Amino acid sequence: MIRFVARRVLAAIPIGLVVTLGVYALVFAMPGDPLRELAGDKPIPAAVLAAKRAQFHLDDPFIVQYLLSMKDILTGHFGTTFAGADIADQLRLRIPVTLKLTLLANAFQWTLGLFFGIYAGFKRNGWVDRSLLLTTLVLLAVPGLVAYFAAQYLFGVELKWFPVSGVLEGFPRSYLLPALVIGVLGFAGLARLLRTSIVETVNADFVKTARAKGLGEQRVLWRHILPNALLPVITFIGLDLAGMFGGAIITESIFNLPGLGQFMFQAIKLKEGGVVVLLSTLAFISFIVINLLVDVLYGVVDPRVRNV
């Protein structure tokens, strides 16, 4: 298992360099002067502008700027944003916001997805199964942006059940509406995948053999059906959890939550390549760690994959 983990970590290093280099190249290629956009209509003295450009190495070649950003990340000296905010302080303030939103959204998604997926799989063709298929089909067809704005207007503005935006009302109240929308939209794919996996496993030969040996239904369910049916679900949950950061950019911007997603959105708007690369690196590391945990869990459930 240690060699399995070591291989995955070593393979991730060159991939991470390619990803961060690609992200920095995209930010570098964006048109516009970030310092002038930050100043807006206010005039900037030429001397101040030149000093700022030198401070942030904006006149250096692309590869030099990228290497300087990577050096800052590796040494832990993140510096400041163009507006003068300390980046390390911003991370300390924003990481808890994104974690709270992600954990609450996943709690809704996994609870709904696992419950309805297992129930529909074992009670297929019943009214719950048919209702689930219809509901998930509708949810999968609704664009996320439409759902976010519709929920914000209906439950925030009209019914006033939840805060429309911001975190002034604290946790969990300020996070409930965006987490519910993420969870409800995400549960559809999980429930359908689990339902299909259970239906296929129930009809497998090894399950029929277990029943032919006289094993009770509960033992067949917990020892033979669920462990095998959950294998594709583990992969789905891992990829979904690792991709939450990308979704946070949209969600936190719409609901004005001061998390990493909103920080990334602001950095992209201002062409702050160093901040974007830093956040991309954090997202990539979390992606690798989560997928590594998923692979280890997969290897525990199915020992055959350890040698793949």
Tab-separated table of C-alpha atoms in Angstrom:
chain	number	residue	atom	x	y	z
A	1	MET	CA	0.000	0.000	0.000
A	2	ILE	CA	2.928	2.385	0.738
A	3	ARG	CA	4.376	1.822	-2.762
A	4	PHE	CA	0.900	2.376	-4.209
A	5	VAL	CA	0.606	5.751	-2.432
A	6	ALA	CA	4.196	6.765	-3.289
A	7	ARG	CA	3.632	6.071	-6.996
A	8	ARG	CA	0.534	8.273	-7.006
A	9	VAL	CA	2.305	11.154	-5.237
A	10	LEU	CA	5.349	11.064	-7.554
A	11	ALA	CA	3.117	10.949	-10.635
A	12	ALA	CA	1.222	14.020	-9.390
A	13	ILE	CA	4.286	16.320	-9.262
A	14	PRO	CA	4.846	16.798	-13.039
A	15	ILE	CA	1.079	16.996	-13.585
A	16	GLY	CA	0.873	19.771	-10.981
A	17	LEU	CA	3.650	21.740	-12.707
A	18	VAL	CA	1.895	21.460	-16.075
A	19	VAL	CA	-1.457	22.498	-14.554
A	20	THR	CA	-0.070	25.566	-12.744
A	21	LEU	CA	1.974	26.594	-15.794
A	22	GLY	CA	-1.124	26.320	-18.002
A	23	VAL	CA	-3.243	28.325	-15.550
A	24	TYR	CA	-0.613	31.050	-15.293
A	25	ALA	CA	-0.321	31.209	-19.100
A	26	LEU	CA	-4.084	31.711	-19.419
A	27	VAL	CA	-4.073	34.533	-16.848
A	28	PHE	CA	-0.999	36.101	-18.472
A	29	ALA	CA	-2.716	36.054	-21.889
A	30	MET	CA	-5.777	37.953	-20.645
A	31	PRO	CA	-5.991	41.489	-22.091
A	32	GLY	CA	-5.831	44.661	-19.988
A	33	ASP	CA	-3.605	46.264	-17.362
A	34	PRO	CA	-4.512	44.966	-13.863
A	35	LEU	CA	-3.203	48.041	-12.029
A	36	ARG	CA	-5.199	50.474	-14.168
A	37	GLU	CA	-8.322	48.280	-13.781
A	38	LEU	CA	-7.812	48.270	-10.003
A	39	ALA	CA	-7.536	52.079	-9.934
A	40	GLY	CA	-10.695	52.532	-12.015
A	41	ASP	CA	-11.232	56.167	-13.038
A	42	LYS	CA	-8.641	57.512	-10.571
A	43	PRO	CA	-5.459	58.835	-12.240
A	44	ILE	CA	-2.213	57.086	-11.272
A	45	PRO	CA	1.086	59.018	-11.292
A	46	ALA	CA	3.566	57.458	-13.692
A	47	ALA	CA	6.149	56.989	-10.934
A	48	VAL	CA	3.671	55.129	-8.709
A	49	LEU	CA	2.592	52.936	-11.609
A	50	ALA	CA	6.206	52.082	-12.467
A	51	ALA	CA	6.989	51.261	-8.834
A	52	LYS	CA	3.951	48.979	-8.577
A	53	ARG	CA	4.821	47.195	-11.827
A	54	ALA	CA	8.351	46.623	-10.553
A	55	GLN	CA	7.036	45.406	-7.164
A	56	PHE	CA	4.819	42.781	-8.776
A	57	HIS	CA	7.295	41.985	-11.635
A	58	LEU	CA	4.639	42.812	-14.231
A	59	ASP	CA	7.240	43.843	-16.835
A	60	ASP	CA	9.214	40.603	-16.524
A	61	PRO	CA	8.833	37.805	-19.110
A	62	PHE	CA	6.060	35.271	-18.571
A	63	ILE	CA	8.306	32.415	-17.473
A	64	VAL	CA	10.126	34.651	-14.939
A	65	GLN	CA	6.795	35.723	-13.396
A	66	TYR	CA	5.687	32.093	-13.200
A	67	LEU	CA	8.922	30.938	-11.549
A	68	LEU	CA	8.766	33.803	-9.035
A	69	SER	CA	5.185	32.827	-8.165
A	70	MET	CA	6.208	29.196	-7.658
A	71	LYS	CA	9.146	30.318	-5.501
A	72	ASP	CA	6.758	32.334	-3.292
A	73	ILE	CA	4.468	29.307	-2.942
A	74	LEU	CA	7.299	26.882	-2.108
A	75	THR	CA	8.878	29.253	0.437
A	76	GLY	CA	5.546	30.213	2.018
A	77	HIS	CA	6.042	33.933	1.336
A	78	PHE	CA	2.812	34.725	-0.469
A	79	GLY	CA	3.163	38.524	-0.384
A	80	THR	CA	0.251	40.883	-0.974
A	81	THR	CA	-2.457	41.361	-3.573
A	82	PHE	CA	-2.363	44.322	-5.959
A	83	ALA	CA	-4.708	46.107	-3.520
A	84	GLY	CA	-2.261	45.571	-0.629
A	85	ALA	CA	-4.091	42.790	1.252
A	86	ASP	CA	-1.869	40.150	2.864
A	87	ILE	CA	-2.477	36.914	0.943
A	88	ALA	CA	-1.715	34.635	3.914
A	89	ASP	CA	-4.299	36.518	6.010
A	90	GLN	CA	-6.813	36.213	3.184
A	91	LEU	CA	-6.264	32.441	3.092
A	92	ARG	CA	-6.772	32.152	6.858
A	93	LEU	CA	-10.046	34.072	6.615
A	94	ARG	CA	-11.393	32.415	3.477
A	95	ILE	CA	-10.505	28.718	3.842
A	96	PRO	CA	-13.007	28.158	6.714
A	97	VAL	CA	-15.800	29.739	4.629
A	98	THR	CA	-15.206	27.379	1.690
A	99	LEU	CA	-14.831	24.361	3.985
A	100	LYS	CA	-18.123	25.104	5.779
A	101	LEU	CA	-19.962	25.505	2.477
A	102	THR	CA	-18.412	22.357	0.979
A	103	LEU	CA	-19.054	20.143	4.008
A	104	LEU	CA	-22.669	21.315	4.401
A	105	ALA	CA	-23.380	20.893	0.671
A	106	ASN	CA	-21.859	17.398	0.680
A	107	ALA	CA	-23.859	16.444	3.764
A	108	PHE	CA	-27.076	17.284	1.886
A	109	GLN	CA	-25.904	15.652	-1.341
A	110	TRP	CA	-24.655	12.395	0.172
A	111	THR	CA	-27.600	11.977	2.538
A	112	LEU	CA	-30.167	12.460	-0.222
A	113	GLY	CA	-28.168	10.566	-2.869
A	114	LEU	CA	-27.373	7.504	-0.759
A	115	PHE	CA	-30.850	7.238	0.791
A	116	PHE	CA	-32.837	7.572	-2.432
A	117	GLY	CA	-30.287	5.649	-4.527
A	118	ILE	CA	-30.328	2.598	-2.205
A	119	TYR	CA	-34.109	2.689	-1.718
A	120	ALA	CA	-34.848	3.038	-5.451
A	121	GLY	CA	-32.315	0.324	-6.300
A	122	PHE	CA	-33.950	-2.259	-4.052
A	123	LYS	CA	-37.511	-1.119	-4.758
A	124	ARG	CA	-37.073	-0.575	-8.478
A	125	ASN	CA	-40.141	0.153	-10.613
A	126	GLY	CA	-42.053	1.310	-7.531
A	127	TRP	CA	-43.471	4.820	-7.208
A	128	VAL	CA	-40.403	6.062	-5.323
A	129	ASP	CA	-38.126	4.732	-8.063
A	130	ARG	CA	-40.217	6.299	-10.852
A	131	SER	CA	-40.487	9.610	-8.972
A	132	LEU	CA	-36.735	9.611	-8.379
A	133	LEU	CA	-35.952	9.036	-12.060
A	134	LEU	CA	-38.289	11.865	-13.100
A	135	THR	CA	-37.002	14.264	-10.417
A	136	THR	CA	-33.337	13.605	-11.145
A	137	LEU	CA	-33.945	13.972	-14.876
A	138	VAL	CA	-35.416	17.449	-14.293
A	139	LEU	CA	-32.614	18.431	-11.892
A	140	LEU	CA	-29.873	17.300	-14.276
A	141	ALA	CA	-31.473	19.375	-17.053
A	142	VAL	CA	-31.573	22.608	-15.016
A	143	PRO	CA	-28.458	24.817	-15.482
A	144	GLY	CA	-26.746	25.543	-12.173
A	145	LEU	CA	-26.808	29.321	-12.666
A	146	VAL	CA	-30.602	29.287	-13.199
A	147	ALA	CA	-31.081	27.219	-10.035
A	148	TYR	CA	-28.861	29.535	-7.950
A	149	PHE	CA	-30.641	32.738	-8.999
A	150	ALA	CA	-34.118	31.141	-8.814
A	151	ALA	CA	-33.488	29.825	-5.280
A	152	GLN	CA	-32.007	33.157	-4.224
A	153	TYR	CA	-35.078	35.033	-5.473
A	154	LEU	CA	-37.739	32.566	-4.234
A	155	PHE	CA	-36.377	31.535	-0.821
A	156	GLY	CA	-34.346	34.659	-0.072
A	157	VAL	CA	-36.228	37.603	-1.535
A	158	GLU	CA	-39.870	36.434	-1.690
A	159	LEU	CA	-40.256	33.936	1.183
A	160	LYS	CA	-37.405	35.351	3.297
A	161	TRP	CA	-36.584	31.878	4.688
A	162	PHE	CA	-32.830	32.342	4.207
A	163	PRO	CA	-30.400	35.271	3.894
A	164	VAL	CA	-30.058	36.345	0.262
A	165	SER	CA	-26.256	36.697	0.452
A	166	GLY	CA	-23.307	37.274	2.775
A	167	VAL	CA	-22.329	35.611	6.064
A	168	LEU	CA	-23.641	38.182	8.564
A	169	GLU	CA	-26.057	35.644	10.103
A	170	GLY	CA	-23.224	33.159	10.743
A	171	PHE	CA	-22.970	29.396	10.332
A	172	PRO	CA	-25.051	27.464	9.381
A	173	ARG	CA	-27.881	29.892	8.531
A	174	SER	CA	-25.929	31.984	6.018
A	175	TYR	CA	-24.686	28.832	4.275
A	176	LEU	CA	-27.955	26.861	4.157
A	177	LEU	CA	-29.397	28.186	0.887
A	178	PRO	CA	-26.276	27.826	-1.332
A	179	ALA	CA	-25.461	24.453	0.291
A	180	LEU	CA	-29.003	23.200	-0.305
A	181	VAL	CA	-28.900	24.220	-3.969
A	182	ILE	CA	-25.506	22.518	-4.471
A	183	GLY	CA	-26.666	19.431	-2.564
A	184	VAL	CA	-29.988	19.058	-4.413
A	185	LEU	CA	-28.362	19.562	-7.831
A	186	GLY	CA	-25.570	17.130	-6.969
A	187	PHE	CA	-27.706	14.374	-5.432
A	188	ALA	CA	-29.336	13.584	-8.799
A	189	GLY	CA	-26.200	12.108	-10.363
A	190	LEU	CA	-25.236	10.222	-7.203
A	191	ALA	CA	-28.701	8.706	-6.711
A	192	ARG	CA	-29.000	7.573	-10.332
A	193	LEU	CA	-25.505	6.044	-10.324
A	194	LEU	CA	-26.131	4.169	-7.064
A	195	ARG	CA	-29.563	2.995	-8.158
A	196	THR	CA	-28.160	1.620	-11.453
A	197	SER	CA	-25.191	-0.003	-9.702
A	198	ILE	CA	-27.458	-1.763	-7.188
A	199	VAL	CA	-29.826	-3.026	-9.917
A	200	GLU	CA	-26.858	-4.486	-11.848
A	201	THR	CA	-25.326	-6.050	-8.716
A	202	VAL	CA	-28.609	-7.608	-7.529
A	203	ASN	CA	-28.773	-9.590	-10.784
A	204	ALA	CA	-25.100	-10.667	-10.721
A	205	ASP	CA	-24.220	-14.383	-10.607
A	206	PHE	CA	-22.366	-14.171	-7.274
A	207	VAL	CA	-25.502	-12.740	-5.609
A	208	LYS	CA	-27.633	-15.545	-7.040
A	209	THR	CA	-25.036	-18.039	-5.779
A	210	ALA	CA	-25.115	-16.499	-2.304
A	211	ARG	CA	-28.902	-16.810	-2.192
A	212	ALA	CA	-28.728	-20.383	-3.527
A	213	LYS	CA	-26.449	-21.251	-0.572
A	214	GLY	CA	-29.263	-20.221	1.746
A	215	LEU	CA	-27.810	-16.927	3.039
A	216	GLY	CA	-30.361	-14.536	4.505
A	217	GLU	CA	-31.401	-11.415	2.601
A	218	GLN	CA	-29.784	-9.079	5.134
A	219	ARG	CA	-26.440	-10.881	4.834
A	220	VAL	CA	-26.665	-10.919	1.044
A	221	LEU	CA	-27.421	-7.191	1.119
A	222	TRP	CA	-24.620	-6.065	3.476
A	223	ARG	CA	-21.917	-8.612	2.584
A	224	HIS	CA	-22.384	-9.029	-1.176
A	225	ILE	CA	-24.558	-6.362	-2.803
A	226	LEU	CA	-23.686	-3.048	-1.141
A	227	PRO	CA	-19.846	-3.421	-1.059
A	228	ASN	CA	-19.796	-4.087	-4.807
A	229	ALA	CA	-22.488	-1.557	-5.694
A	230	LEU	CA	-20.649	1.202	-3.806
A	231	LEU	CA	-17.378	0.875	-5.783
A	232	PRO	CA	-18.351	3.266	-8.623
A	233	VAL	CA	-20.030	5.536	-6.057
A	234	ILE	CA	-16.739	5.947	-4.159
A	235	THR	CA	-15.060	7.175	-7.340
A	236	PHE	CA	-17.985	9.522	-8.075
A	237	ILE	CA	-17.941	11.009	-4.571
A	238	GLY	CA	-14.177	11.531	-4.705
A	239	LEU	CA	-14.263	13.344	-8.039
A	240	ASP	CA	-17.301	15.351	-6.944
A	241	LEU	CA	-15.679	16.428	-3.668
A	242	ALA	CA	-12.425	17.321	-5.400
A	243	GLY	CA	-14.326	19.402	-7.955
A	244	MET	CA	-16.167	21.417	-5.322
A	245	PHE	CA	-13.553	24.186	-5.469
A	246	GLY	CA	-14.410	24.886	-9.100
A	247	GLY	CA	-18.097	25.136	-8.204
A	248	ALA	CA	-17.267	27.399	-5.268
A	249	ILE	CA	-16.026	30.097	-7.669
A	250	ILE	CA	-19.573	30.494	-9.034
A	251	THR	CA	-21.517	29.803	-5.841
A	252	GLU	CA	-19.517	32.105	-3.568
A	253	SER	CA	-19.605	34.895	-6.136
A	254	ILE	CA	-23.411	34.692	-6.517
A	255	PHE	CA	-24.126	34.421	-2.767
A	256	ASN	CA	-21.322	36.846	-1.808
A	257	LEU	CA	-19.574	34.342	0.458
A	258	PRO	CA	-15.982	35.477	1.203
A	259	GLY	CA	-14.349	32.121	0.513
A	260	LEU	CA	-11.581	30.855	-1.761
A	261	GLY	CA	-13.901	30.711	-4.775
A	262	GLN	CA	-14.722	34.416	-4.499
A	263	PHE	CA	-11.007	35.145	-3.944
A	264	MET	CA	-10.164	33.234	-7.133
A	265	PHE	CA	-12.873	35.101	-9.087
A	266	GLN	CA	-11.527	38.477	-7.972
A	267	ALA	CA	-7.937	37.425	-8.761
A	268	ILE	CA	-8.894	36.331	-12.289
A	269	LYS	CA	-10.698	39.650	-12.902
A	270	LEU	CA	-7.577	41.607	-11.859
A	271	LYS	CA	-5.100	39.273	-13.629
A	272	GLU	CA	-3.337	38.497	-10.337
A	273	GLY	CA	-1.374	35.572	-11.712
A	274	GLY	CA	0.411	34.826	-8.436
A	275	VAL	CA	-2.865	34.503	-6.499
A	276	VAL	CA	-4.477	32.420	-9.237
A	277	VAL	CA	-1.504	30.043	-9.349
A	278	LEU	CA	-1.481	29.807	-5.546
A	279	LEU	CA	-5.192	28.959	-5.402
A	280	SER	CA	-4.846	26.581	-8.363
A	281	THR	CA	-2.007	24.824	-6.546
A	282	LEU	CA	-4.126	24.489	-3.391
A	283	ALA	CA	-7.020	23.138	-5.476
A	284	PHE	CA	-4.706	20.697	-7.246
A	285	ILE	CA	-3.169	19.469	-3.974
A	286	SER	CA	-6.627	18.962	-2.442
A	287	PHE	CA	-7.696	17.148	-5.641
A	288	ILE	CA	-4.682	14.821	-5.436
A	289	VAL	CA	-5.126	14.178	-1.692
A	290	ILE	CA	-8.848	13.425	-2.022
A	291	ASN	CA	-8.314	11.132	-4.998
A	292	LEU	CA	-5.479	9.417	-3.169
A	293	LEU	CA	-7.804	8.767	-0.243
A	294	VAL	CA	-10.424	7.480	-2.672
A	295	ASP	CA	-7.871	5.150	-4.285
A	296	VAL	CA	-6.792	3.855	-0.868
A	297	LEU	CA	-10.428	3.332	0.133
A	298	TYR	CA	-11.040	1.629	-3.209
A	299	GLY	CA	-8.068	-0.634	-2.564
A	300	VAL	CA	-9.451	-1.538	0.876
A	301	VAL	CA	-12.878	-2.401	-0.573
A	302	ASP	CA	-11.431	-4.186	-3.634
A	303	PRO	CA	-7.830	-5.468	-3.072
A	304	ARG	CA	-7.445	-6.258	-6.798
A	305	VAL	CA	-6.832	-2.551	-7.657
A	306	ARG	CA	-3.768	-2.222	-5.370
A	307	ASN	CA	-1.495	-3.655	-8.034
A	308	VAL	CA	-2.981	-1.700	-10.939
